[in-house]
mmCIF file with all atom_site columns, C-alpha atoms in Angstrom:
data_model
loop_
_atom_site.group_PDB
_atom_site.id
_atom_site.type_symbol
_atom_site.label_atom_id
_atom_site.label_alt_id
_atom_site.label_comp_id
_atom_site.label_asym_id
_atom_site.label_entity_id
_atom_site.label_seq_id
_atom_site.pdbx_PDB_ins_code
_atom_site.Cartn_x
_atom_site.Cartn_y
_atom_site.Cartn_z
_atom_site.occupancy
_atom_site.B_iso_or_equiv
_atom_site.pdbx_formal_charge
_atom_site.auth_seq_id
_atom_site.auth_comp_id
_atom_site.auth_asym_id
_atom_site.auth_atom_id
_atom_site.pdbx_PDB_model_num
ATOM 1   C CA . VAL A 1 1   ? 4.853   11.612  1.710  1.00 84.00 ? 899  VAL A CA 1
ATOM 2   C CA . GLN A 1 2   ? 4.768   7.895   0.947  1.00 91.00 ? 900  GLN A CA 1
ATOM 3   C CA . LEU A 1 3   ? 4.472   5.626   3.947  1.00 94.00 ? 901  LEU A CA 1
ATOM 4   C CA . GLN A 1 4   ? 5.397   1.964   4.212  1.00 94.00 ? 902  GLN A CA 1
ATOM 5   C CA . ALA A 1 5   ? 4.549   0.063   7.386  1.00 96.00 ? 903  ALA A CA 1
ATOM 6   C CA . SER A 1 6   ? 6.245   -3.161  8.428  1.00 97.00 ? 904  SER A CA 1
ATOM 7   C CA . GLY A 1 7   ? 6.955   -5.337  11.429 1.00 98.00 ? 905  GLY A CA 1
ATOM 8   C CA . GLY A 1 8   ? 3.636   -7.039  12.021 1.00 97.00 ? 906  GLY A CA 1
ATOM 9   C CA . GLY A 1 9   ? 3.345   -10.725 12.723 1.00 97.00 ? 907  GLY A CA 1
ATOM 10  C CA . LEU A 1 10  ? 2.063   -13.430 15.021 1.00 98.00 ? 908  LEU A CA 1
ATOM 11  C CA . VAL A 1 11  ? 3.055   -13.306 18.670 1.00 98.00 ? 909  VAL A CA 1
ATOM 12  C CA . GLN A 1 12  ? 1.880   -14.938 21.874 1.00 98.00 ? 910  GLN A CA 1
ATOM 13  C CA . ALA A 1 13  ? 0.148   -12.947 24.555 1.00 98.00 ? 911  ALA A CA 1
ATOM 14  C CA . GLY A 1 14  ? 2.687   -11.133 26.688 1.00 98.00 ? 912  GLY A CA 1
ATOM 15  C CA . GLY A 1 15  ? 5.109   -10.847 23.815 1.00 98.00 ? 913  GLY A CA 1
ATOM 16  C CA . SER A 1 16  ? 6.461   -7.829  21.965 1.00 98.00 ? 914  SER A CA 1
ATOM 17  C CA . LEU A 1 17  ? 6.602   -6.460  18.449 1.00 98.00 ? 915  LEU A CA 1
ATOM 18  C CA . ARG A 1 18  ? 8.031   -3.308  16.947 1.00 98.00 ? 916  ARG A CA 1
ATOM 19  C CA . LEU A 1 19  ? 6.298   -1.742  14.002 1.00 98.00 ? 917  LEU A CA 1
ATOM 20  C CA . SER A 1 20  ? 8.108   0.610   11.661 1.00 98.00 ? 918  SER A CA 1
ATOM 21  C CA . CYS A 1 21  ? 6.751   3.129   9.200  1.00 97.00 ? 919  CYS A CA 1
ATOM 22  C CA . ALA A 1 22  ? 9.188   4.558   6.698  1.00 95.00 ? 920  ALA A CA 1
ATOM 23  C CA . ASN A 1 23  ? 8.557   7.578   4.518  1.00 92.00 ? 921  ASN A CA 1
ATOM 24  C CA . SER A 1 24  ? 10.077  7.418   1.077  1.00 87.00 ? 922  SER A CA 1
ATOM 25  C CA . GLY A 1 25  ? 8.757   10.826  0.092  1.00 78.00 ? 923  GLY A CA 1
ATOM 26  C CA . ARG A 1 26  ? 9.504   14.327  1.293  1.00 78.00 ? 924  ARG A CA 1
ATOM 27  C CA . ALA A 1 27  ? 8.507   16.520  4.242  1.00 76.00 ? 925  ALA A CA 1
ATOM 28  C CA . PHE A 1 28  ? 8.428   13.733  6.824  1.00 74.00 ? 926  PHE A CA 1
ATOM 29  C CA . SER A 1 29  ? 9.719   15.892  9.675  1.00 77.00 ? 927  SER A CA 1
ATOM 30  C CA . SER A 1 30  ? 7.045   18.545  9.153  1.00 85.00 ? 928  SER A CA 1
ATOM 31  C CA . HIS A 1 31  ? 4.194   16.158  9.941  1.00 91.00 ? 929  HIS A CA 1
ATOM 32  C CA . ALA A 1 32  ? 2.901   14.666  13.122 1.00 95.00 ? 930  ALA A CA 1
ATOM 33  C CA . MET A 1 33  ? 2.688   10.885  12.921 1.00 96.00 ? 931  MET A CA 1
ATOM 34  C CA . GLY A 1 34  ? 0.135   8.480   14.256 1.00 96.00 ? 932  GLY A CA 1
ATOM 35  C CA . TRP A 1 35  ? -0.611  4.799   14.507 1.00 98.00 ? 933  TRP A CA 1
ATOM 36  C CA . PHE A 1 36  ? -4.136  3.506   14.101 1.00 98.00 ? 934  PHE A CA 1
ATOM 37  C CA . ARG A 1 37  ? -5.567  0.013   14.177 1.00 98.00 ? 935  ARG A CA 1
ATOM 38  C CA . GLN A 1 38  ? -8.643  -1.753  12.910 1.00 98.00 ? 936  GLN A CA 1
ATOM 39  C CA . ALA A 1 39  ? -9.855  -5.072  14.242 1.00 97.00 ? 937  ALA A CA 1
ATOM 40  C CA . PRO A 1 40  ? -12.302 -7.241  12.271 1.00 92.00 ? 938  PRO A CA 1
ATOM 41  C CA . GLY A 1 41  ? -15.807 -5.835  12.489 1.00 94.00 ? 939  GLY A CA 1
ATOM 42  C CA . LYS A 1 42  ? -14.677 -2.719  14.317 1.00 96.00 ? 940  LYS A CA 1
ATOM 43  C CA . GLU A 1 43  ? -13.990 0.861   13.352 1.00 97.00 ? 941  GLU A CA 1
ATOM 44  C CA . ARG A 1 44  ? -10.478 2.138   12.935 1.00 96.00 ? 942  ARG A CA 1
ATOM 45  C CA . GLU A 1 45  ? -9.181  3.607   16.173 1.00 96.00 ? 943  GLU A CA 1
ATOM 46  C CA . ALA A 1 46  ? -6.256  5.823   17.097 1.00 97.00 ? 944  ALA A CA 1
ATOM 47  C CA . VAL A 1 47  ? -3.513  4.142   19.086 1.00 97.00 ? 945  VAL A CA 1
ATOM 48  C CA . ALA A 1 48  ? -0.748  6.726   19.493 1.00 97.00 ? 946  ALA A CA 1
ATOM 49  C CA . ALA A 1 49  ? 0.450   10.018  18.097 1.00 97.00 ? 947  ALA A CA 1
ATOM 50  C CA . ILE A 1 50  ? 3.722   11.916  18.155 1.00 96.00 ? 948  ILE A CA 1
ATOM 51  C CA . SER A 1 51  ? 4.487   15.515  17.305 1.00 94.00 ? 949  SER A CA 1
ATOM 52  C CA . TRP A 1 52  ? 6.692   16.462  14.371 1.00 92.00 ? 950  TRP A CA 1
ATOM 53  C CA . SER A 1 53  ? 9.659   17.051  16.671 1.00 92.00 ? 951  SER A CA 1
ATOM 54  C CA . GLY A 1 54  ? 9.109   13.911  18.710 1.00 92.00 ? 952  GLY A CA 1
ATOM 55  C CA . ASP A 1 55  ? 8.869   15.912  21.925 1.00 93.00 ? 953  ASP A CA 1
ATOM 56  C CA . THR A 1 56  ? 5.254   15.075  22.639 1.00 94.00 ? 954  THR A CA 1
ATOM 57  C CA . ALA A 1 57  ? 3.405   11.786  22.407 1.00 96.00 ? 955  ALA A CA 1
ATOM 58  C CA . HIS A 1 58  ? -0.022  10.610  23.505 1.00 96.00 ? 956  HIS A CA 1
ATOM 59  C CA . TYR A 1 59  ? -1.642  7.201   23.736 1.00 97.00 ? 957  TYR A CA 1
ATOM 60  C CA . ALA A 1 60  ? -5.055  5.655   23.787 1.00 97.00 ? 958  ALA A CA 1
ATOM 61  C CA . ASP A 1 61  ? -5.981  4.451   27.266 1.00 97.00 ? 959  ASP A CA 1
ATOM 62  C CA . SER A 1 62  ? -6.072  0.857   26.031 1.00 97.00 ? 960  SER A CA 1
ATOM 63  C CA . VAL A 1 63  ? -2.352  0.846   25.209 1.00 98.00 ? 961  VAL A CA 1
ATOM 64  C CA . LYS A 1 64  ? -0.949  3.338   27.703 1.00 97.00 ? 962  LYS A CA 1
ATOM 65  C CA . GLY A 1 65  ? 2.013   1.899   29.575 1.00 97.00 ? 963  GLY A CA 1
ATOM 66  C CA . ARG A 1 66  ? 2.467   -0.913  27.052 1.00 98.00 ? 964  ARG A CA 1
ATOM 67  C CA . PHE A 1 67  ? 3.090   0.835   23.726 1.00 98.00 ? 965  PHE A CA 1
ATOM 68  C CA . THR A 1 68  ? 5.683   3.492   22.898 1.00 98.00 ? 966  THR A CA 1
ATOM 69  C CA . ILE A 1 69  ? 5.704   5.657   19.792 1.00 98.00 ? 967  ILE A CA 1
ATOM 70  C CA . SER A 1 70  ? 8.934   7.250   18.661 1.00 97.00 ? 968  SER A CA 1
ATOM 71  C CA . ARG A 1 71  ? 10.398  8.767   15.543 1.00 96.00 ? 969  ARG A CA 1
ATOM 72  C CA . ASP A 1 72  ? 13.766  9.254   13.899 1.00 95.00 ? 970  ASP A CA 1
ATOM 73  C CA . ASN A 1 73  ? 13.515  12.182  11.515 1.00 92.00 ? 971  ASN A CA 1
ATOM 74  C CA . ALA A 1 74  ? 16.996  11.520  10.176 1.00 92.00 ? 972  ALA A CA 1
ATOM 75  C CA . LYS A 1 75  ? 15.773  8.115   9.033  1.00 93.00 ? 973  LYS A CA 1
ATOM 76  C CA . ASN A 1 76  ? 12.287  9.309   8.054  1.00 93.00 ? 974  ASN A CA 1
ATOM 77  C CA . THR A 1 77  ? 10.831  6.566   10.219 1.00 95.00 ? 975  THR A CA 1
ATOM 78  C CA . VAL A 1 78  ? 8.313   6.301   13.025 1.00 96.00 ? 976  VAL A CA 1
ATOM 79  C CA . TYR A 1 79  ? 8.121   3.298   15.329 1.00 98.00 ? 977  TYR A CA 1
ATOM 80  C CA . LEU A 1 80  ? 5.586   1.659   17.577 1.00 98.00 ? 978  LEU A CA 1
ATOM 81  C CA . GLN A 1 81  ? 7.086   -0.561  20.261 1.00 98.00 ? 979  GLN A CA 1
ATOM 82  C CA . MET A 1 82  ? 4.377   -2.869  21.557 1.00 98.00 ? 980  MET A CA 1
ATOM 83  C CA . ASN A 1 83  ? 4.999   -4.774  24.785 1.00 98.00 ? 981  ASN A CA 1
ATOM 84  C CA . SER A 1 84  ? 2.797   -6.994  26.930 1.00 98.00 ? 982  SER A CA 1
ATOM 85  C CA . LEU A 1 85  ? 0.606   -7.691  23.949 1.00 98.00 ? 983  LEU A CA 1
ATOM 86  C CA . LYS A 1 86  ? -2.912  -8.956  24.505 1.00 98.00 ? 984  LYS A CA 1
ATOM 87  C CA . PRO A 1 87  ? -5.248  -10.866 22.186 1.00 97.00 ? 985  PRO A CA 1
ATOM 88  C CA . GLU A 1 88  ? -7.413  -7.738  21.992 1.00 97.00 ? 986  GLU A CA 1
ATOM 89  C CA . ASP A 1 89  ? -4.497  -5.938  20.343 1.00 98.00 ? 987  ASP A CA 1
ATOM 90  C CA . THR A 1 90  ? -5.027  -8.110  17.284 1.00 98.00 ? 988  THR A CA 1
ATOM 91  C CA . ALA A 1 91  ? -5.728  -5.805  14.339 1.00 98.00 ? 989  ALA A CA 1
ATOM 92  C CA . VAL A 1 92  ? -4.363  -4.334  11.163 1.00 98.00 ? 990  VAL A CA 1
ATOM 93  C CA . TYR A 1 93  ? -2.126  -1.449  12.162 1.00 98.00 ? 991  TYR A CA 1
ATOM 94  C CA . TYR A 1 94  ? -1.784  1.638   9.985  1.00 98.00 ? 992  TYR A CA 1
ATOM 95  C CA . CYS A 1 95  ? 0.577   4.563   10.172 1.00 97.00 ? 993  CYS A CA 1
ATOM 96  C CA . ALA A 1 96  ? -0.429  8.028   9.088  1.00 96.00 ? 994  ALA A CA 1
ATOM 97  C CA . ALA A 1 97  ? 1.056   11.484  8.708  1.00 95.00 ? 995  ALA A CA 1
ATOM 98  C CA . GLY A 1 98  ? -0.831  14.688  9.289  1.00 94.00 ? 996  GLY A CA 1
ATOM 99  C CA . GLY A 1 99  ? -1.737  17.402  11.758 1.00 92.00 ? 997  GLY A CA 1
ATOM 100 C CA . TYR A 1 100 ? -1.175  17.061  15.496 1.00 89.00 ? 998  TYR A CA 1
ATOM 101 C CA . THR A 1 101 ? -4.225  17.387  17.731 1.00 87.00 ? 999  THR A CA 1
ATOM 102 C CA . GLY A 1 102 ? -2.461  17.095  21.073 1.00 84.00 ? 1000 GLY A CA 1
ATOM 103 C CA . GLY A 1 103 ? -4.254  13.837  21.805 1.00 87.00 ? 1001 GLY A CA 1
ATOM 104 C CA . SER A 1 104 ? -3.776  10.208  20.886 1.00 85.00 ? 1002 SER A CA 1
ATOM 105 C CA . SER A 1 105 ? -4.881  10.859  17.310 1.00 88.00 ? 1003 SER A CA 1
ATOM 106 C CA . ILE A 1 106 ? -3.824  13.045  14.418 1.00 93.00 ? 1004 ILE A CA 1
ATOM 107 C CA . ILE A 1 107 ? -5.721  14.534  11.511 1.00 94.00 ? 1005 ILE A CA 1
ATOM 108 C CA . PRO A 1 108 ? -4.403  12.204  8.835  1.00 94.00 ? 1006 PRO A CA 1
ATOM 109 C CA . SER A 1 109 ? -3.384  13.491  5.436  1.00 93.00 ? 1007 SER A CA 1
ATOM 110 C CA . TYR A 1 110 ? -1.445  10.444  4.308  1.00 94.00 ? 1008 TYR A CA 1
ATOM 111 C CA . TRP A 1 111 ? -1.844  6.746   5.090  1.00 96.00 ? 1009 TRP A CA 1
ATOM 112 C CA . GLY A 1 112 ? 0.477   3.813   4.863  1.00 95.00 ? 1010 GLY A CA 1
ATOM 113 C CA . GLN A 1 113 ? -0.703  0.343   4.013  1.00 94.00 ? 1011 GLN A CA 1
ATOM 114 C CA . GLY A 1 114 ? -1.602  -1.809  6.989  1.00 94.00 ? 1012 GLY A CA 1
ATOM 115 C CA . THR A 1 115 ? 0.453   -4.447  8.707  1.00 97.00 ? 1013 THR A CA 1
ATOM 116 C CA . GLN A 1 116 ? -1.274  -7.346  10.469 1.00 98.00 ? 1014 GLN A CA 1
ATOM 117 C CA . VAL A 1 117 ? -0.635  -7.963  14.152 1.00 98.00 ? 1015 VAL A CA 1
ATOM 118 C CA . THR A 1 118 ? -2.054  -11.171 15.602 1.00 98.00 ? 1016 THR A CA 1
ATOM 119 C CA . VAL A 1 119 ? -1.752  -11.980 19.288 1.00 98.00 ? 1017 VAL A CA 1
ATOM 120 C CA . SER A 1 120 ? -2.577  -15.518 20.304 1.00 97.00 ? 1018 SER A CA 1
ATOM 121 C CA . SER A 1 121 ? -3.788  -16.424 23.762 1.00 94.00 ? 1019 SER A CA 1
#
């Protein structure tokens, strides 16, 4: 599994971004996928997780109703659609592959590089 995240950028509050995380390795569909984020001076936190089949997804309370995680196993890609962005969403976002916990996080085995999301007020 080799993960490559993209889609970050600068957006005004209330705007939208879609992050993508593509796997160029093997065994993508056998792993749950998650998005995490880390703001300056803060610990990395789980944002959303999706099961290997895509049937089940969970979100952190801070993003519930605004963010949507999805995956396309045929394209070896997981997405994070982020709507109604807030300045507090500003962080480096990371994708990860690993074991599904049934909550908004996964047990990560593989990490992608981060992509910066900046939301201006």
